[in-house]
């Protein structure tokens, strides 16, 4: 309980919490239990937050209620039973009232009170809050539990004030019953709120006119009792169910689909889709169809097309059906909706849809709404026009002034900047629950709210125990978090739509994906890691000059690379070199069998070609476009010891599709059976044969290009030197991906990345030892950096930040450039040695592979702007942006 009086008449509290919704109530409970005095400030006259304000007809949750409940007290879970799969707003509000009573929370909340200003005082190291009623509040910590969708967007339509009829906002619905019987009603907007309310308003109104700017994807809720399988799953082991949700991607315990769309037949895809449609569950439709549905435009289009069919199947008038069909954004990139009879409503004779894309609203008049081509007179207008989401409740409601008097609105002038979505540099002791930069609205809010409340409360307890009184994010940590968020947003498709997630719905708002798209489980892991690493990225201060600042960035790896490395670490594998050569090969075969199968290309042909000492296998990948195609001779990775012409199959397929060029992957012989210079000589012999038999392979005669990854990059570099020195063949260009170029092991990347990034320094030592005796190591056929570099073909050299081989790749690129060779470098930030080979696993590698494909096309004299397939998730946005995401 906060003290009633204090210095200057302010009410004193350890913590002030704005908002008495799900977040505020749980926070007040936890703070009280932890022995802090706390005061809740709530503008509504009762608890409920979003469920207090959003009372419009049809308002329900659209995450199954079994998942949309508090989980912090097992007794509470037993004490409340939801009546439906998706509870109504009144039932959810009753639940929150029940919780407030059960834990006696109302006594700490000042209702009907808004904060008019919050100011940090550096002298007292406290926040001072002025409020619309009651005494000001002085608190050590200030927490915004004010919700992500709680600041309704003002109606920015001209003439709004002239309207003489009734006006309603879905987000500020009156408490009294609203009766539309016999009235002409307009609804503006077709987001979740509109889609829930339109069918019910249509049942009452004499006529309903819906003004739609952008159609949304909507699925039937199939509401009713909670599905039996779900109830059974929950009841069988409630703690396990909840724990699984906490570590999932979306906060609902559903492991994501693992099959890729191209591995399924049309019939199999339709079957999955219809099952998801029947489930009536957004999370099922968003995550359970195929692995590429949320990360790849092509995989997503397959879902979107099936959803579009459903609109046409219900809505009888073809023009209305077309207007209701979303075509401008991938499914899930904008918040999809759950509906009950939404599309069928448009078959009613008393409902009209006005397509604002065809006839925009010009103004609101005294009697109705005027578009470019008609005036619709109405008795009531319902604004279902949404919210100034995520930042609105923090910047637009009251000024929050931090260190030096700077307001948060100023600090976020170009978009929200946070550390973990929880704190803001320059604003000590300020926390946000589910703020921008946290998973919040992209997750089951209940899971995210509880995680934030627990994290904050636990930190406050730890600060108290350690004698610290302030906590503040550092600039470095915050900048790193922004970068990590931007990296995450390159994985999903949210950035491809104009939505409230990106700020696009509010005129003039800075744009960018605001929620964290990396998933609630990984996010939880990161928040825990911040603590384990000594409050990394936070400055803590206390009495008598006590200070602790463990500065740094919490995530420097690309998000998917981090997941891959964490997974590998959790497997606790013995070092690869401990298996011996054959054991390591067997391991690689097994490892490769578990990876996503590469995507289809036009044709794959296996064959042999004559090597220096007998036949060598090759695998030819032909594009689906008519040939002949320019040829790329490809050399696989594996440290001259492992792999074969098929082991980089997904990468070859990917580059074949992106370039529209034929790839011939060569099976050169390996050490220790065949030591240096066998691999180099085999590779050169294969290159000569392929170049000489291009037409036979369906290739375009003329110079071929070479490409390779890792030791294959070494082969590609070496064969270019051999071809130059031995009179051919002519090479158009070389793509060297994380190549071995030199036998020196003391460059910084060998030290910095010696362990922890899969390719280790000791594994490289082993490869070198098996392939090449010390006396041979400076030979340019294995250390091309030691060779003559002038006169080599144009090159693209790709290096990864967290790769022992990084610096020798960069050295090779620089040395070639110094000798006049045209060189393009891609320095992939946050990537590791295998990033670009792990196609469809390391999604953030897409941008880099797009850049590589462009280089290969340029080498071959093909137009680089042409994209032969639409297979990557960057297809709808400039490719450069994707590439920039992966590279410095
Ligand atoms: P919303 O999704 O932002 O939808 C607003 C609608 O109004 C959009 O169709 C928008 O068109 C339209 N609009 C906005 N300004 C307009 C203008 N000046 N002229 C014409 N049309 C205009 O808002 P919402 O429906 O309130 O939903 C917001 C979020 O709240 C949801 O996405 C969901 O996360 C949450 N919500 C949840 C539930 C639930 O069941 N749990 C229910 C309701 C809401 P554009 O698309 O063209 O901008």
Short mmCIF file of C-alpha atoms and ligand atoms in Angstrom, two decimals, residues 50-51 54 56 58-63 68 92 149 153-157 170-171 188-196 211-216 282 328 334-338 356-357 361 383-387 389 441 498-501 504-507, ligand 1:
data_model
loop_
_atom_site.label_atom_id
_atom_site.label_comp_id
_atom_site.label_asym_id
_atom_site.label_seq_id
_atom_site.Cartn_x
_atom_site.Cartn_y
_atom_site.Cartn_z
CA UNK A 50 -9.08 -2.79 -22.80
CA UNK A 51 -12.03 -4.95 -21.71
CA UNK A 54 -14.16 -2.08 -25.73
CA UNK A 56 -19.02 -2.79 -28.63
CA UNK A 58 -19.75 -8.77 -30.45
CA UNK A 59 -16.52 -7.93 -28.58
CA UNK A 60 -14.72 -11.15 -27.65
CA UNK A 61 -11.20 -12.35 -27.30
CA UNK A 62 -9.80 -14.11 -30.33
CA UNK A 63 -7.20 -16.26 -28.61
CA UNK A 68 -6.18 -16.17 -22.43
CA UNK A 92 -13.73 -11.35 -19.47
CA UNK A 149 -4.36 -0.69 -28.10
CA UNK A 153 -7.02 7.00 -33.21
CA UNK A 154 -8.71 10.38 -33.64
CA UNK A 155 -11.15 10.49 -36.57
CA UNK A 156 -9.04 12.23 -39.16
CA UNK A 157 -11.94 12.61 -41.59
CA UNK A 170 -15.65 0.86 -30.77
CA UNK A 171 -12.74 1.56 -28.41
CA UNK A 188 -16.13 2.99 -40.84
CA UNK A 189 -13.35 0.42 -40.81
CA UNK A 190 -13.04 -3.33 -41.29
CA UNK A 191 -10.48 -4.37 -38.68
CA UNK A 192 -11.13 -6.85 -35.85
CA UNK A 193 -13.49 -4.53 -33.98
CA UNK A 194 -15.61 -3.86 -37.05
CA UNK A 195 -15.63 -7.47 -38.16
CA UNK A 196 -16.89 -8.56 -34.75
CA UNK A 211 -17.08 1.89 -45.38
CA UNK A 212 -14.06 -0.24 -46.11
CA UNK A 213 -10.60 1.06 -46.96
CA UNK A 214 -8.65 -2.20 -46.83
CA UNK A 215 -10.17 -5.68 -46.73
CA UNK A 216 -8.79 -7.95 -44.03
CA UNK A 282 -6.08 -17.81 -35.73
CA UNK A 328 -2.49 -6.07 -50.84
CA UNK A 334 -1.67 -7.50 -40.91
CA UNK A 335 -3.61 -8.73 -37.86
CA UNK A 336 -6.17 -11.21 -39.23
CA UNK A 337 -9.61 -11.39 -37.66
CA UNK A 338 -11.92 -14.03 -36.26
CA UNK A 356 -13.23 3.38 -50.32
CA UNK A 357 -10.42 2.36 -52.67
CA UNK A 361 -14.55 9.49 -48.27
CA UNK A 383 -15.87 4.55 -35.90
CA UNK A 384 -14.06 1.22 -35.85
CA UNK A 385 -10.96 3.03 -37.02
CA UNK A 386 -8.46 1.60 -34.59
CA UNK A 387 -5.75 2.90 -32.32
CA UNK A 389 -1.09 1.40 -31.30
CA UNK A 441 0.74 -7.90 -29.80
CA UNK A 498 0.91 -1.12 -44.02
CA UNK A 499 -0.61 -1.81 -40.62
CA UNK A 500 -0.87 -0.62 -37.09
CA UNK A 501 2.07 -2.97 -36.37
CA UNK A 504 1.11 3.08 -41.02
CA UNK A 505 -2.47 3.56 -39.79
CA UNK A 506 -1.74 6.90 -38.11
CA UNK A 507 -0.98 9.78 -40.45
P1 LIG B 1 -7.76 -1.75 -36.85
O1 LIG B 1 -7.45 -3.15 -37.01
O2 LIG B 1 -6.68 -0.75 -36.90
O3 LIG B 1 -8.84 -1.42 -37.93
C1 LIG B 1 -9.18 -0.10 -38.22
C2 LIG B 1 -9.98 -0.08 -39.48
O4 LIG B 1 -10.39 1.24 -39.74
C3 LIG B 1 -9.18 -0.53 -40.68
O5 LIG B 1 -10.02 -1.22 -41.54
C4 LIG B 1 -8.74 0.79 -41.28
O6 LIG B 1 -8.45 0.73 -42.64
C5 LIG B 1 -9.96 1.63 -41.03
N1 LIG B 1 -9.64 3.04 -41.00
C6 LIG B 1 -8.82 3.68 -40.15
N2 LIG B 1 -8.81 5.00 -40.43
C7 LIG B 1 -9.65 5.18 -41.46
C8 LIG B 1 -10.04 6.31 -42.20
N3 LIG B 1 -9.59 7.53 -41.91
N4 LIG B 1 -10.90 6.14 -43.21
C9 LIG B 1 -11.37 4.93 -43.51
N5 LIG B 1 -11.03 3.80 -42.85
C10 LIG B 1 -10.19 3.94 -41.82
O7 LIG B 1 -8.54 -1.47 -35.48
P2 LIG B 1 -9.47 -2.47 -34.66
O8 LIG B 1 -10.42 -3.15 -35.52
O9 LIG B 1 -9.99 -1.70 -33.50
O10 LIG B 1 -8.45 -3.56 -34.15
C11 LIG B 1 -7.20 -3.20 -33.62
C12 LIG B 1 -6.59 -4.40 -32.97
O11 LIG B 1 -7.20 -4.61 -31.71
C13 LIG B 1 -6.80 -5.69 -33.71
O12 LIG B 1 -5.95 -5.86 -34.79
C14 LIG B 1 -6.58 -6.69 -32.60
O13 LIG B 1 -5.24 -6.88 -32.35
C15 LIG B 1 -7.20 -5.97 -31.42
N6 LIG B 1 -8.57 -6.41 -31.30
C16 LIG B 1 -8.75 -7.64 -30.79
C17 LIG B 1 -10.00 -8.13 -30.67
C18 LIG B 1 -10.16 -9.48 -30.12
O14 LIG B 1 -11.01 -10.18 -30.54
N7 LIG B 1 -9.39 -9.89 -29.15
C19 LIG B 1 -11.08 -7.41 -31.09
C20 LIG B 1 -10.89 -6.16 -31.60
C21 LIG B 1 -9.63 -5.66 -31.70
P3 LIG B 1 -6.93 0.43 -43.14
O15 LIG B 1 -6.75 -1.01 -42.91
O16 LIG B 1 -6.95 0.83 -44.56
O17 LIG B 1 -6.04 1.27 -42.30
#
